[in-house]
Amino acid sequence: MFEDLFESENQRERFRIVSNKLLNHCFILKKKDETRSDYFHIMGNVNIFRDFFDLIGFDLMIDETQCVICLKNRYGTGRLQFTKTESIVLLILRLLFLEKKSDLSSLTDEVVVTMMDINEKYKALDVKDKTVLTQQMEKNIISLFKRLNLILNLDKDVNQSECRILIYPSILMAVPVESITECYEKINEKLNEYKGDIINGTESNDDEESFDETSSD
């Protein structure tokens, strides 16, 4: 079906590589050096990519304002399974992104926070038996979200409180909300469920859970 759309083996190989990046890394960003050319390749061949992923049950989602592309599974399968701690940190990153974007003193489009910022918000939740992020947890979580093209650590040692974390605009598609007010209310409500490690009146374990707010199925 698609063979006539590619004039050479190089075009087929390029399509294969970019398609797998979407499937394996969730987000393709114009603002990230490593995926910038992939973003333009998809936008230049958008109908081919839409048709291909439509065949296997995915919708190609494009945010042209934030210059981010991702996939959404129409059947709700293949969802990312995050631990509770990973889900909490994802929400914290989304909240920090909003707060930094709302800062009128910011002179750049890039949203950069520190590990101290993340840890301070996490500590405030007083999660039972996990009141602080251990160094291994920090490494694992940053590595995970970096692989998903949600963040990038600008400094090598993520266990340092001053380590800078660049939050990509893909976080907006990972945790979508309609308005700033709704974002604060929704995220804070979700985070408060984790406060003291009590969810719906019962203690919860750090088991894997499907994070419903993500659109990167």
GROMACS .gro file of C-alpha atoms in nm:
model
  217
    1MET     CA    1   0.000   0.000   0.000
    2PHE     CA    2   0.279   0.245   0.092
    3GLU     CA    3   0.547   0.117  -0.142
    4ASP     CA    4   0.463   0.364  -0.418
    5LEU     CA    5   0.500   0.655  -0.178
    6PHE     CA    6   0.874   0.598  -0.132
    7GLU     CA    7   1.111   0.652  -0.421
    8SER     CA    8   1.415   0.494  -0.260
    9GLU     CA    9   1.535   0.258   0.009
   10ASN     CA   10   1.667   0.560   0.200
   11GLN     CA   11   1.317   0.707   0.221
   12ARG     CA   12   1.177   0.379   0.352
   13GLU     CA   13   1.456   0.356   0.609
   14ARG     CA   14   1.397   0.713   0.721
   15PHE     CA   15   1.027   0.644   0.764
   16ARG     CA   16   1.103   0.330   0.967
   17ILE     CA   17   1.345   0.513   1.199
   18VAL     CA   18   1.113   0.805   1.266
   19SER     CA   19   0.810   0.580   1.319
   20ASN     CA   20   0.999   0.376   1.576
   21LYS     CA   21   1.108   0.691   1.756
   22LEU     CA   22   0.743   0.787   1.794
   23LEU     CA   23   0.654   0.444   1.927
   24ASN     CA   24   0.952   0.413   2.162
   25HIS     CA   25   1.001   0.768   2.287
   26CYS     CA   26   0.642   0.898   2.276
   27PHE     CA   27   0.719   1.257   2.177
   28ILE     CA   28   0.895   1.423   1.885
   29LEU     CA   29   0.989   1.787   1.944
   30LYS     CA   30   1.098   2.065   1.715
   31LYS     CA   31   1.280   2.233   2.003
   32LYS     CA   32   1.498   1.932   2.082
   33ASP     CA   33   1.811   1.907   1.869
   34GLU     CA   34   1.800   1.526   1.849
   35THR     CA   35   1.440   1.519   1.718
   36ARG     CA   36   1.422   1.848   1.528
   37SER     CA   37   1.483   1.691   1.185
   38ASP     CA   38   1.234   1.412   1.272
   39TYR     CA   39   0.970   1.674   1.350
   40PHE     CA   40   1.015   1.840   1.010
   41HIS     CA   41   1.020   1.500   0.837
   42ILE     CA   42   0.684   1.408   0.988
   43MET     CA   43   0.532   1.748   0.912
   44GLY     CA   44   0.651   1.720   0.551
   45ASN     CA   45   0.496   1.373   0.516
   46VAL     CA   46   0.212   1.406   0.761
   47ASN     CA   47  -0.053   1.224   0.555
   48ILE     CA   48   0.172   0.920   0.510
   49PHE     CA   49   0.237   0.902   0.882
   50ARG     CA   50  -0.133   0.954   0.966
   51ASP     CA   51  -0.241   0.677   0.729
   52PHE     CA   52   0.023   0.435   0.852
   53PHE     CA   53  -0.051   0.478   1.221
   54ASP     CA   54  -0.425   0.480   1.155
   55LEU     CA   55  -0.390   0.124   1.023
   56ILE     CA   56  -0.250   0.006   1.356
   57GLY     CA   57  -0.496   0.199   1.572
   58PHE     CA   58  -0.304   0.516   1.653
   59ASP     CA   59  -0.395   0.880   1.600
   60LEU     CA   60  -0.109   1.114   1.513
   61MET     CA   61  -0.142   1.408   1.752
   62ILE     CA   62   0.023   1.738   1.651
   63ASP     CA   63   0.046   2.051   1.862
   64GLU     CA   64   0.172   2.308   1.613
   65THR     CA   65   0.181   2.582   1.878
   66GLN     CA   66   0.423   2.390   2.102
   67CYS     CA   67   0.575   2.204   1.804
   68VAL     CA   68   0.524   1.858   1.957
   69ILE     CA   69   0.407   1.534   1.794
   70CYS     CA   70   0.291   1.217   1.969
   71LEU     CA   71   0.072   0.912   1.922
   72LYS     CA   72  -0.256   0.826   2.089
   73ASN     CA   73  -0.387   0.471   2.089
   74ARG     CA   74  -0.759   0.476   2.006
   75TYR     CA   75  -0.820   0.149   2.190
   76GLY     CA   76  -0.657   0.240   2.519
   77THR     CA   77  -0.398  -0.035   2.500
   78GLY     CA   78  -0.024  -0.006   2.544
   79ARG     CA   79  -0.053   0.259   2.811
   80LEU     CA   80   0.258   0.355   3.003
   81GLN     CA   81   0.263   0.201   3.349
   82PHE     CA   82   0.413   0.437   3.604
   83THR     CA   83   0.478   0.370   3.969
   84LYS     CA   84   0.298   0.601   4.209
   85THR     CA   85   0.621   0.790   4.271
   86GLU     CA   86   0.678   0.839   3.898
   87SER     CA   87   0.321   0.963   3.859
   88ILE     CA   88   0.371   1.213   4.141
   89VAL     CA   89   0.690   1.349   3.987
   90LEU     CA   90   0.522   1.378   3.647
   91LEU     CA   91   0.248   1.590   3.802
   92ILE     CA   92   0.508   1.798   3.985
   93LEU     CA   93   0.693   1.862   3.658
   94ARG     CA   94   0.368   1.973   3.492
   95LEU     CA   95   0.294   2.207   3.781
   96LEU     CA   96   0.645   2.351   3.779
   97PHE     CA   97   0.620   2.403   3.404
   98LEU     CA   98   0.303   2.605   3.453
   99GLU     CA   99   0.448   2.808   3.737
  100LYS     CA  100   0.763   2.895   3.543
  101LYS     CA  101   0.565   2.982   3.231
  102SER     CA  102   0.345   3.211   3.439
  103ASP     CA  103   0.649   3.399   3.565
  104LEU     CA  104   0.642   3.725   3.372
  105SER     CA  105   1.007   3.786   3.459
  106SER     CA  106   1.111   3.491   3.245
  107LEU     CA  107   1.304   3.610   2.940
  108THR     CA  108   1.320   3.274   2.764
  109ASP     CA  109   1.078   3.017   2.630
  110GLU     CA  110   1.276   2.740   2.796
  111VAL     CA  111   1.145   2.615   3.129
  112VAL     CA  112   1.429   2.513   3.357
  113VAL     CA  113   1.387   2.396   3.717
  114THR     CA  114   1.624   2.234   3.963
  115MET     CA  115   1.617   1.905   4.146
  116MET     CA  116   1.567   2.112   4.460
  117ASP     CA  117   1.242   2.250   4.312
  118ILE     CA  118   1.118   1.899   4.243
  119ASN     CA  119   1.222   1.762   4.581
  120GLU     CA  120   1.066   2.050   4.775
  121LYS     CA  121   0.726   1.988   4.616
  122TYR     CA  122   0.761   1.615   4.671
  123LYS     CA  123   0.857   1.654   5.038
  124ALA     CA  124   0.553   1.875   5.096
  125LEU     CA  125   0.330   1.578   5.015
  126ASP     CA  126   0.472   1.375   5.306
  127VAL     CA  127   0.417   1.046   5.124
  128LYS     CA  128   0.407   0.758   5.372
  129ASP     CA  129   0.735   0.562   5.388
  130LYS     CA  130   0.866   0.771   5.097
  131THR     CA  131   0.882   1.123   5.234
  132VAL     CA  132   1.188   1.200   5.020
  133LEU     CA  133   1.318   1.083   4.685
  134THR     CA  134   1.622   0.863   4.726
  135GLN     CA  135   1.920   0.919   4.498
  136GLN     CA  136   1.839   0.601   4.306
  137MET     CA  137   1.478   0.709   4.263
  138GLU     CA  138   1.596   1.045   4.130
  139LYS     CA  139   1.824   0.877   3.878
  140ASN     CA  140   1.559   0.630   3.763
  141ILE     CA  141   1.283   0.889   3.727
  142ILE     CA  142   1.496   1.144   3.544
  143SER     CA  143   1.623   0.869   3.312
  144LEU     CA  144   1.266   0.754   3.240
  145PHE     CA  145   1.125   1.097   3.159
  146LYS     CA  146   1.435   1.186   2.960
  147ARG     CA  147   1.381   0.875   2.745
  148LEU     CA  148   1.021   0.982   2.686
  149ASN     CA  149   1.138   1.326   2.567
  150LEU     CA  150   0.968   1.506   2.853
  151ILE     CA  151   1.280   1.651   3.017
  152LEU     CA  152   1.655   1.685   2.982
  153ASN     CA  153   1.904   1.711   3.266
  154LEU     CA  154   2.139   1.997   3.179
  155ASP     CA  155   2.387   1.889   3.446
  156LYS     CA  156   2.528   1.540   3.469
  157ASP     CA  157   2.476   1.463   3.839
  158VAL     CA  158   2.100   1.457   3.897
  159ASN     CA  159   2.153   1.393   4.267
  160GLN     CA  160   2.283   1.746   4.316
  161SER     CA  161   2.016   1.987   4.437
  162GLU     CA  162   2.127   2.251   4.188
  163CYS     CA  163   2.111   2.014   3.892
  164ARG     CA  164   1.910   2.190   3.621
  165ILE     CA  165   1.621   2.011   3.454
  166LEU     CA  166   1.484   2.141   3.124
  167ILE     CA  167   1.113   2.062   3.096
  168TYR     CA  168   1.002   2.023   2.736
  169PRO     CA  169   0.659   2.148   2.617
  170SER     CA  170   0.568   1.783   2.556
  171ILE     CA  171   0.468   1.785   2.924
  172LEU     CA  172   0.156   1.973   2.810
  173MET     CA  173   0.047   1.675   2.600
  174ALA     CA  174   0.147   1.423   2.866
  175VAL     CA  175  -0.075   1.594   3.124
  176PRO     CA  176  -0.333   1.789   2.921
  177VAL     CA  177  -0.574   2.042   3.074
  178GLU     CA  178  -0.791   2.309   2.920
  179SER     CA  179  -0.694   2.616   3.122
  180ILE     CA  180  -0.443   2.748   3.375
  181THR     CA  181  -0.703   2.747   3.651
  182GLU     CA  182  -0.809   2.393   3.568
  183CYS     CA  183  -0.446   2.287   3.558
  184TYR     CA  184  -0.380   2.411   3.912
  185GLU     CA  185  -0.701   2.259   4.043
  186LYS     CA  186  -0.666   1.926   3.868
  187ILE     CA  187  -0.299   1.869   3.943
  188ASN     CA  188  -0.318   1.988   4.302
  189GLU     CA  189  -0.624   1.770   4.357
  190LYS     CA  190  -0.437   1.470   4.217
  191LEU     CA  191  -0.125   1.545   4.423
  192ASN     CA  192  -0.332   1.585   4.739
  193GLU     CA  193  -0.458   1.230   4.686
  194TYR     CA  194  -0.100   1.116   4.737
  195LYS     CA  195  -0.044   1.337   5.043
  196GLY     CA  196   0.032   1.113   5.338
  197ASP     CA  197   0.007   0.820   5.095
  198ILE     CA  198  -0.369   0.805   5.142
  199ILE     CA  199  -0.586   0.753   4.836
  200ASN     CA  200  -0.966   0.744   4.869
  201GLY     CA  201  -0.929   0.696   5.242
  202THR     CA  202  -0.703   0.392   5.223
  203GLU     CA  203  -0.329   0.351   5.231
  204SER     CA  204  -0.176   0.266   4.895
  205ASN     CA  205   0.136   0.084   4.790
  206ASP     CA  206   0.390   0.198   4.531
  207ASP     CA  207   0.251  -0.043   4.275
  208GLU     CA  208   0.246   0.031   3.905
  209GLU     CA  209  -0.051   0.229   3.785
  210SER     CA  210  -0.173   0.353   3.450
  211PHE     CA  211  -0.150   0.729   3.448
  212ASP     CA  212  -0.481   0.835   3.294
  213GLU     CA  213  -0.382   1.195   3.234
  214THR     CA  214  -0.116   1.104   2.978
  215SER     CA  215  -0.206   1.114   2.612
  216SER     CA  216   0.106   0.926   2.510
  217ASP     CA  217  -0.058   0.585   2.499
   0.00000   0.00000   0.00000
